[in-house]
């Protein structure tokens, strides 16, 4: 399976990876500015001071990017472990796990219905997709895909739906 570095598996993982790149770029620019000012004021600087000033933000940024990758990998594992059809799912799991999945499903359904209720639209059926935070919703005779990973639901564009499949 081919993975893209900034492919968006999970919103939080994507945000962490972008934040890591920002930390690296900002740290490098800040480090160069400090080194130039420090060298002009105090003369020669040691190689260790220069490397520490330049590469400390780089290491911190790489750690942040790594955390984003871990979140994306965990999301992929969670998506692979889910059955394709929730209604035909195997019930051999522990009762607590099934209860948690039902609570999440009820919460997602409630959030979607409230979203469309505020827009005065009638919701027909709600189906899950291969992504845990994206749902297929039949609204007023047409099918829309809605994402629930943000602070409020967001309807996906046609281009985003193509990438989803």
mmCIF file with all atom_site columns, C-alpha atoms in Angstrom:
data_model
loop_
_atom_site.group_PDB
_atom_site.id
_atom_site.type_symbol
_atom_site.label_atom_id
_atom_site.label_alt_id
_atom_site.label_comp_id
_atom_site.label_asym_id
_atom_site.label_entity_id
_atom_site.label_seq_id
_atom_site.pdbx_PDB_ins_code
_atom_site.Cartn_x
_atom_site.Cartn_y
_atom_site.Cartn_z
_atom_site.occupancy
_atom_site.B_iso_or_equiv
_atom_site.pdbx_formal_charge
_atom_site.auth_seq_id
_atom_site.auth_comp_id
_atom_site.auth_asym_id
_atom_site.auth_atom_id
_atom_site.pdbx_PDB_model_num
ATOM 1   C CA . UNK A 1 1   ? 0.000   0.000   0.000  1.00 0.00 ? 1   UNK A CA 1
ATOM 2   C CA . UNK A 1 2   ? 1.420   3.335   -1.043 1.00 0.00 ? 2   UNK A CA 1
ATOM 3   C CA . UNK A 1 3   ? 1.212   6.150   1.496  1.00 0.00 ? 3   UNK A CA 1
ATOM 4   C CA . UNK A 1 4   ? 1.613   9.844   0.866  1.00 0.00 ? 4   UNK A CA 1
ATOM 5   C CA . UNK A 1 5   ? 3.470   11.858  3.493  1.00 0.00 ? 5   UNK A CA 1
ATOM 6   C CA . UNK A 1 6   ? 0.863   14.592  3.661  1.00 0.00 ? 6   UNK A CA 1
ATOM 7   C CA . UNK A 1 7   ? -2.039  12.340  2.702  1.00 0.00 ? 7   UNK A CA 1
ATOM 8   C CA . UNK A 1 8   ? -4.873  13.148  5.056  1.00 0.00 ? 8   UNK A CA 1
ATOM 9   C CA . UNK A 1 9   ? -5.821  9.998   6.940  1.00 0.00 ? 9   UNK A CA 1
ATOM 10  C CA . UNK A 1 10  ? -6.689  11.851  10.106 1.00 0.00 ? 10  UNK A CA 1
ATOM 11  C CA . UNK A 1 11  ? -7.111  15.587  10.632 1.00 0.00 ? 11  UNK A CA 1
ATOM 12  C CA . UNK A 1 12  ? -5.035  15.698  13.820 1.00 0.00 ? 12  UNK A CA 1
ATOM 13  C CA . UNK A 1 13  ? -2.176  13.733  12.229 1.00 0.00 ? 13  UNK A CA 1
ATOM 14  C CA . UNK A 1 14  ? -2.154  16.126  9.271  1.00 0.00 ? 14  UNK A CA 1
ATOM 15  C CA . UNK A 1 15  ? -2.107  19.171  11.566 1.00 0.00 ? 15  UNK A CA 1
ATOM 16  C CA . UNK A 1 16  ? 0.806   17.739  13.564 1.00 0.00 ? 16  UNK A CA 1
ATOM 17  C CA . UNK A 1 17  ? 2.830   17.061  10.410 1.00 0.00 ? 17  UNK A CA 1
ATOM 18  C CA . UNK A 1 18  ? 2.262   20.602  9.134  1.00 0.00 ? 18  UNK A CA 1
ATOM 19  C CA . UNK A 1 19  ? 3.174   21.980  12.577 1.00 0.00 ? 19  UNK A CA 1
ATOM 20  C CA . UNK A 1 20  ? 6.392   19.943  12.508 1.00 0.00 ? 20  UNK A CA 1
ATOM 21  C CA . UNK A 1 21  ? 7.408   21.412  9.155  1.00 0.00 ? 21  UNK A CA 1
ATOM 22  C CA . UNK A 1 22  ? 6.601   24.921  10.422 1.00 0.00 ? 22  UNK A CA 1
ATOM 23  C CA . UNK A 1 23  ? 8.763   24.346  13.527 1.00 0.00 ? 23  UNK A CA 1
ATOM 24  C CA . UNK A 1 24  ? 11.676  23.152  11.386 1.00 0.00 ? 24  UNK A CA 1
ATOM 25  C CA . UNK A 1 25  ? 11.496  26.104  8.976  1.00 0.00 ? 25  UNK A CA 1
ATOM 26  C CA . UNK A 1 26  ? 10.971  28.667  11.740 1.00 0.00 ? 26  UNK A CA 1
ATOM 27  C CA . UNK A 1 27  ? 13.781  27.172  13.845 1.00 0.00 ? 27  UNK A CA 1
ATOM 28  C CA . UNK A 1 28  ? 16.221  27.196  10.952 1.00 0.00 ? 28  UNK A CA 1
ATOM 29  C CA . UNK A 1 29  ? 15.471  30.844  10.096 1.00 0.00 ? 29  UNK A CA 1
ATOM 30  C CA . UNK A 1 30  ? 15.613  31.857  13.759 1.00 0.00 ? 30  UNK A CA 1
ATOM 31  C CA . UNK A 1 31  ? 18.849  29.904  14.248 1.00 0.00 ? 31  UNK A CA 1
ATOM 32  C CA . UNK A 1 32  ? 20.553  31.584  11.305 1.00 0.00 ? 32  UNK A CA 1
ATOM 33  C CA . UNK A 1 33  ? 19.436  35.026  12.541 1.00 0.00 ? 33  UNK A CA 1
ATOM 34  C CA . UNK A 1 34  ? 20.743  34.343  16.066 1.00 0.00 ? 34  UNK A CA 1
ATOM 35  C CA . UNK A 1 35  ? 24.032  32.964  14.749 1.00 0.00 ? 35  UNK A CA 1
ATOM 36  C CA . UNK A 1 36  ? 24.602  35.993  12.518 1.00 0.00 ? 36  UNK A CA 1
ATOM 37  C CA . UNK A 1 37  ? 23.858  38.404  15.354 1.00 0.00 ? 37  UNK A CA 1
ATOM 38  C CA . UNK A 1 38  ? 25.890  36.380  17.865 1.00 0.00 ? 38  UNK A CA 1
ATOM 39  C CA . UNK A 1 39  ? 28.892  36.156  15.535 1.00 0.00 ? 39  UNK A CA 1
ATOM 40  C CA . UNK A 1 40  ? 28.804  39.900  14.818 1.00 0.00 ? 40  UNK A CA 1
ATOM 41  C CA . UNK A 1 41  ? 28.622  40.766  18.508 1.00 0.00 ? 41  UNK A CA 1
ATOM 42  C CA . UNK A 1 42  ? 31.061  38.293  20.046 1.00 0.00 ? 42  UNK A CA 1
ATOM 43  C CA . UNK A 1 43  ? 33.321  37.299  17.185 1.00 0.00 ? 43  UNK A CA 1
ATOM 44  C CA . UNK A 1 44  ? 33.915  33.629  16.488 1.00 0.00 ? 44  UNK A CA 1
ATOM 45  C CA . UNK A 1 45  ? 31.391  31.053  17.569 1.00 0.00 ? 45  UNK A CA 1
ATOM 46  C CA . UNK A 1 46  ? 32.066  27.402  18.167 1.00 0.00 ? 46  UNK A CA 1
ATOM 47  C CA . UNK A 1 47  ? 30.853  24.690  15.827 1.00 0.00 ? 47  UNK A CA 1
ATOM 48  C CA . UNK A 1 48  ? 28.882  23.061  18.653 1.00 0.00 ? 48  UNK A CA 1
ATOM 49  C CA . UNK A 1 49  ? 26.991  26.302  19.357 1.00 0.00 ? 49  UNK A CA 1
ATOM 50  C CA . UNK A 1 50  ? 26.143  26.658  15.679 1.00 0.00 ? 50  UNK A CA 1
ATOM 51  C CA . UNK A 1 51  ? 24.952  23.064  15.316 1.00 0.00 ? 51  UNK A CA 1
ATOM 52  C CA . UNK A 1 52  ? 22.926  23.214  18.533 1.00 0.00 ? 52  UNK A CA 1
ATOM 53  C CA . UNK A 1 53  ? 21.215  26.439  17.511 1.00 0.00 ? 53  UNK A CA 1
ATOM 54  C CA . UNK A 1 54  ? 20.370  25.174  14.029 1.00 0.00 ? 54  UNK A CA 1
ATOM 55  C CA . UNK A 1 55  ? 19.448  21.542  14.656 1.00 0.00 ? 55  UNK A CA 1
ATOM 56  C CA . UNK A 1 56  ? 17.581  21.672  17.964 1.00 0.00 ? 56  UNK A CA 1
ATOM 57  C CA . UNK A 1 57  ? 14.363  22.970  16.294 1.00 0.00 ? 57  UNK A CA 1
ATOM 58  C CA . UNK A 1 58  ? 14.885  20.440  13.497 1.00 0.00 ? 58  UNK A CA 1
ATOM 59  C CA . UNK A 1 59  ? 14.867  17.558  15.967 1.00 0.00 ? 59  UNK A CA 1
ATOM 60  C CA . UNK A 1 60  ? 11.804  18.938  17.745 1.00 0.00 ? 60  UNK A CA 1
ATOM 61  C CA . UNK A 1 61  ? 10.031  19.337  14.384 1.00 0.00 ? 61  UNK A CA 1
ATOM 62  C CA . UNK A 1 62  ? 10.910  15.773  13.406 1.00 0.00 ? 62  UNK A CA 1
ATOM 63  C CA . UNK A 1 63  ? 9.453   14.518  16.686 1.00 0.00 ? 63  UNK A CA 1
ATOM 64  C CA . UNK A 1 64  ? 6.220   16.417  16.025 1.00 0.00 ? 64  UNK A CA 1
ATOM 65  C CA . UNK A 1 65  ? 6.062   14.991  12.483 1.00 0.00 ? 65  UNK A CA 1
ATOM 66  C CA . UNK A 1 66  ? 6.657   11.538  13.959 1.00 0.00 ? 66  UNK A CA 1
ATOM 67  C CA . UNK A 1 67  ? 3.703   11.946  16.319 1.00 0.00 ? 67  UNK A CA 1
ATOM 68  C CA . UNK A 1 68  ? 1.548   12.906  13.339 1.00 0.00 ? 68  UNK A CA 1
ATOM 69  C CA . UNK A 1 69  ? 2.675   9.782   11.476 1.00 0.00 ? 69  UNK A CA 1
ATOM 70  C CA . UNK A 1 70  ? 1.900   7.600   14.503 1.00 0.00 ? 70  UNK A CA 1
ATOM 71  C CA . UNK A 1 71  ? -1.623  9.034   14.672 1.00 0.00 ? 71  UNK A CA 1
ATOM 72  C CA . UNK A 1 72  ? -2.127  8.377   10.932 1.00 0.00 ? 72  UNK A CA 1
ATOM 73  C CA . UNK A 1 73  ? -0.852  4.805   11.249 1.00 0.00 ? 73  UNK A CA 1
ATOM 74  C CA . UNK A 1 74  ? -3.102  4.127   14.230 1.00 0.00 ? 74  UNK A CA 1
ATOM 75  C CA . UNK A 1 75  ? -6.066  5.516   12.285 1.00 0.00 ? 75  UNK A CA 1
ATOM 76  C CA . UNK A 1 76  ? -5.250  3.233   9.339  1.00 0.00 ? 76  UNK A CA 1
ATOM 77  C CA . UNK A 1 77  ? -5.063  0.237   11.677 1.00 0.00 ? 77  UNK A CA 1
ATOM 78  C CA . UNK A 1 78  ? -8.395  1.182   13.222 1.00 0.00 ? 78  UNK A CA 1
ATOM 79  C CA . UNK A 1 79  ? -9.964  1.562   9.762  1.00 0.00 ? 79  UNK A CA 1
ATOM 80  C CA . UNK A 1 80  ? -8.628  -1.828  8.622  1.00 0.00 ? 80  UNK A CA 1
ATOM 81  C CA . UNK A 1 81  ? -9.955  -3.538  11.731 1.00 0.00 ? 81  UNK A CA 1
ATOM 82  C CA . UNK A 1 82  ? -13.513 -2.304  11.249 1.00 0.00 ? 82  UNK A CA 1
ATOM 83  C CA . UNK A 1 83  ? -15.966 -4.543  9.449  1.00 0.00 ? 83  UNK A CA 1
ATOM 84  C CA . UNK A 1 84  ? -17.277 -3.279  6.101  1.00 0.00 ? 84  UNK A CA 1
ATOM 85  C CA . UNK A 1 85  ? -20.912 -3.687  7.109  1.00 0.00 ? 85  UNK A CA 1
ATOM 86  C CA . UNK A 1 86  ? -21.628 -2.765  10.717 1.00 0.00 ? 86  UNK A CA 1
ATOM 87  C CA . UNK A 1 87  ? -25.016 -4.529  10.733 1.00 0.00 ? 87  UNK A CA 1
ATOM 88  C CA . UNK A 1 88  ? -23.424 -7.856  9.725  1.00 0.00 ? 88  UNK A CA 1
ATOM 89  C CA . UNK A 1 89  ? -20.534 -7.447  12.146 1.00 0.00 ? 89  UNK A CA 1
ATOM 90  C CA . UNK A 1 90  ? -19.328 -10.378 14.162 1.00 0.00 ? 90  UNK A CA 1
ATOM 91  C CA . UNK A 1 91  ? -20.754 -10.180 17.683 1.00 0.00 ? 91  UNK A CA 1
ATOM 92  C CA . UNK A 1 92  ? -17.962 -12.197 19.279 1.00 0.00 ? 92  UNK A CA 1
ATOM 93  C CA . UNK A 1 93  ? -16.372 -9.006  20.628 1.00 0.00 ? 93  UNK A CA 1
ATOM 94  C CA . UNK A 1 94  ? -16.554 -8.049  24.252 1.00 0.00 ? 94  UNK A CA 1
ATOM 95  C CA . UNK A 1 95  ? -19.874 -6.407  25.196 1.00 0.00 ? 95  UNK A CA 1
ATOM 96  C CA . UNK A 1 96  ? -18.170 -3.132  26.151 1.00 0.00 ? 96  UNK A CA 1
ATOM 97  C CA . UNK A 1 97  ? -16.528 -2.739  22.737 1.00 0.00 ? 97  UNK A CA 1
ATOM 98  C CA . UNK A 1 98  ? -19.839 -3.216  20.934 1.00 0.00 ? 98  UNK A CA 1
ATOM 99  C CA . UNK A 1 99  ? -21.438 -0.671  23.279 1.00 0.00 ? 99  UNK A CA 1
ATOM 100 C CA . UNK A 1 100 ? -18.755 1.921   22.515 1.00 0.00 ? 100 UNK A CA 1
ATOM 101 C CA . UNK A 1 101 ? -19.249 1.458   18.763 1.00 0.00 ? 101 UNK A CA 1
ATOM 102 C CA . UNK A 1 102 ? -23.017 1.837   19.171 1.00 0.00 ? 102 UNK A CA 1
ATOM 103 C CA . UNK A 1 103 ? -22.565 5.035   21.206 1.00 0.00 ? 103 UNK A CA 1
ATOM 104 C CA . UNK A 1 104 ? -20.261 6.489   18.525 1.00 0.00 ? 104 UNK A CA 1
ATOM 105 C CA . UNK A 1 105 ? -22.746 5.548   15.803 1.00 0.00 ? 105 UNK A CA 1
ATOM 106 C CA . UNK A 1 106 ? -25.644 7.143   17.700 1.00 0.00 ? 106 UNK A CA 1
ATOM 107 C CA . UNK A 1 107 ? -23.608 10.304  18.346 1.00 0.00 ? 107 UNK A CA 1
ATOM 108 C CA . UNK A 1 108 ? -22.631 10.599  14.662 1.00 0.00 ? 108 UNK A CA 1
ATOM 109 C CA . UNK A 1 109 ? -26.228 10.049  13.547 1.00 0.00 ? 109 UNK A CA 1
ATOM 110 C CA . UNK A 1 110 ? -27.477 12.648  16.017 1.00 0.00 ? 110 UNK A CA 1
ATOM 111 C CA . UNK A 1 111 ? -24.865 15.196  14.913 1.00 0.00 ? 111 UNK A CA 1
ATOM 112 C CA . UNK A 1 112 ? -25.670 14.668  11.214 1.00 0.00 ? 112 UNK A CA 1
ATOM 113 C CA . UNK A 1 113 ? -29.425 14.950  11.786 1.00 0.00 ? 113 UNK A CA 1
ATOM 114 C CA . UNK A 1 114 ? -28.979 18.168  13.793 1.00 0.00 ? 114 UNK A CA 1
ATOM 115 C CA . UNK A 1 115 ? -26.758 19.618  11.052 1.00 0.00 ? 115 UNK A CA 1
ATOM 116 C CA . UNK A 1 116 ? -29.358 19.015  8.350  1.00 0.00 ? 116 UNK A CA 1
ATOM 117 C CA . UNK A 1 117 ? -32.249 19.988  10.643 1.00 0.00 ? 117 UNK A CA 1
ATOM 118 C CA . UNK A 1 118 ? -30.663 23.445  11.000 1.00 0.00 ? 118 UNK A CA 1
ATOM 119 C CA . UNK A 1 119 ? -30.589 23.663  7.185  1.00 0.00 ? 119 UNK A CA 1
ATOM 120 C CA . UNK A 1 120 ? -34.265 22.547  6.960  1.00 0.00 ? 120 UNK A CA 1
ATOM 121 C CA . UNK A 1 121 ? -33.362 19.432  4.958  1.00 0.00 ? 121 UNK A CA 1
ATOM 122 C CA . UNK A 1 122 ? -34.780 15.916  5.358  1.00 0.00 ? 122 UNK A CA 1
ATOM 123 C CA . UNK A 1 123 ? -32.284 13.119  6.119  1.00 0.00 ? 123 UNK A CA 1
ATOM 124 C CA . UNK A 1 124 ? -33.082 9.739   4.559  1.00 0.00 ? 124 UNK A CA 1
ATOM 125 C CA . UNK A 1 125 ? -30.397 7.207   5.435  1.00 0.00 ? 125 UNK A CA 1
ATOM 126 C CA . UNK A 1 126 ? -26.926 7.449   6.961  1.00 0.00 ? 126 UNK A CA 1
ATOM 127 C CA . UNK A 1 127 ? -24.211 4.975   5.990  1.00 0.00 ? 127 UNK A CA 1
ATOM 128 C CA . UNK A 1 128 ? -20.603 4.658   7.144  1.00 0.00 ? 128 UNK A CA 1
ATOM 129 C CA . UNK A 1 129 ? -17.649 4.715   4.749  1.00 0.00 ? 129 UNK A CA 1
ATOM 130 C CA . UNK A 1 130 ? -14.164 3.223   4.935  1.00 0.00 ? 130 UNK A CA 1
ATOM 131 C CA . UNK A 1 131 ? -13.089 6.319   6.913  1.00 0.00 ? 131 UNK A CA 1
ATOM 132 C CA . UNK A 1 132 ? -14.248 6.491   10.505 1.00 0.00 ? 132 UNK A CA 1
ATOM 133 C CA . UNK A 1 133 ? -15.203 10.172  10.416 1.00 0.00 ? 133 UNK A CA 1
ATOM 134 C CA . UNK A 1 134 ? -16.894 10.352  6.986  1.00 0.00 ? 134 UNK A CA 1
ATOM 135 C CA . UNK A 1 135 ? -20.492 9.287   6.371  1.00 0.00 ? 135 UNK A CA 1
ATOM 136 C CA . UNK A 1 136 ? -22.689 8.929   3.296  1.00 0.00 ? 136 UNK A CA 1
ATOM 137 C CA . UNK A 1 137 ? -26.004 10.715  3.847  1.00 0.00 ? 137 UNK A CA 1
ATOM 138 C CA . UNK A 1 138 ? -29.115 10.628  1.657  1.00 0.00 ? 138 UNK A CA 1
ATOM 139 C CA . UNK A 1 139 ? -30.614 14.115  1.838  1.00 0.00 ? 139 UNK A CA 1
ATOM 140 C CA . UNK A 1 140 ? -33.659 15.261  -0.138 1.00 0.00 ? 140 UNK A CA 1
ATOM 141 C CA . UNK A 1 141 ? -33.136 12.580  -2.796 1.00 0.00 ? 141 UNK A CA 1
ATOM 142 C CA . UNK A 1 142 ? -29.386 13.090  -3.294 1.00 0.00 ? 142 UNK A CA 1
ATOM 143 C CA . UNK A 1 143 ? -26.326 11.549  -1.648 1.00 0.00 ? 143 UNK A CA 1
ATOM 144 C CA . UNK A 1 144 ? -23.805 13.733  0.171  1.00 0.00 ? 144 UNK A CA 1
ATOM 145 C CA . UNK A 1 145 ? -20.657 12.821  2.050  1.00 0.00 ? 145 UNK A CA 1
ATOM 146 C CA . UNK A 1 146 ? -20.176 14.558  5.384  1.00 0.00 ? 146 UNK A CA 1
ATOM 147 C CA . UNK A 1 147 ? -17.065 14.707  7.580  1.00 0.00 ? 147 UNK A CA 1
ATOM 148 C CA . UNK A 1 148 ? -17.377 14.844  11.370 1.00 0.00 ? 148 UNK A CA 1
ATOM 149 C CA . UNK A 1 149 ? -13.719 15.246  12.391 1.00 0.00 ? 149 UNK A CA 1
ATOM 150 C CA . UNK A 1 150 ? -13.852 19.034  12.820 1.00 0.00 ? 150 UNK A CA 1
ATOM 151 C CA . UNK A 1 151 ? -15.700 21.208  15.293 1.00 0.00 ? 151 UNK A CA 1
ATOM 152 C CA . UNK A 1 152 ? -18.813 21.098  13.128 1.00 0.00 ? 152 UNK A CA 1
ATOM 153 C CA . UNK A 1 153 ? -19.895 18.811  10.277 1.00 0.00 ? 153 UNK A CA 1
ATOM 154 C CA . UNK A 1 154 ? -18.574 19.634  6.806  1.00 0.00 ? 154 UNK A CA 1
ATOM 155 C CA . UNK A 1 155 ? -19.996 18.465  3.469  1.00 0.00 ? 155 UNK A CA 1
ATOM 156 C CA . UNK A 1 156 ? -17.256 17.128  1.187  1.00 0.00 ? 156 UNK A CA 1
ATOM 157 C CA . UNK A 1 157 ? -16.809 18.469  -2.336 1.00 0.00 ? 157 UNK A CA 1
ATOM 158 C CA . UNK A 1 158 ? -16.955 16.199  -5.398 1.00 0.00 ? 158 UNK A CA 1
ATOM 159 C CA . UNK A 1 159 ? -13.138 16.271  -5.676 1.00 0.00 ? 159 UNK A CA 1
ATOM 160 C CA . UNK A 1 160 ? -12.768 15.155  -2.055 1.00 0.00 ? 160 UNK A CA 1
ATOM 161 C CA . UNK A 1 161 ? -15.285 12.349  -2.626 1.00 0.00 ? 161 UNK A CA 1
ATOM 162 C CA . UNK A 1 162 ? -13.237 11.151  -5.626 1.00 0.00 ? 162 UNK A CA 1
ATOM 163 C CA . UNK A 1 163 ? -10.109 11.022  -3.442 1.00 0.00 ? 163 UNK A CA 1
ATOM 164 C CA . UNK A 1 164 ? -12.081 9.088   -0.831 1.00 0.00 ? 164 UNK A CA 1
ATOM 165 C CA . UNK A 1 165 ? -12.837 6.258   -3.265 1.00 0.00 ? 165 UNK A CA 1
#
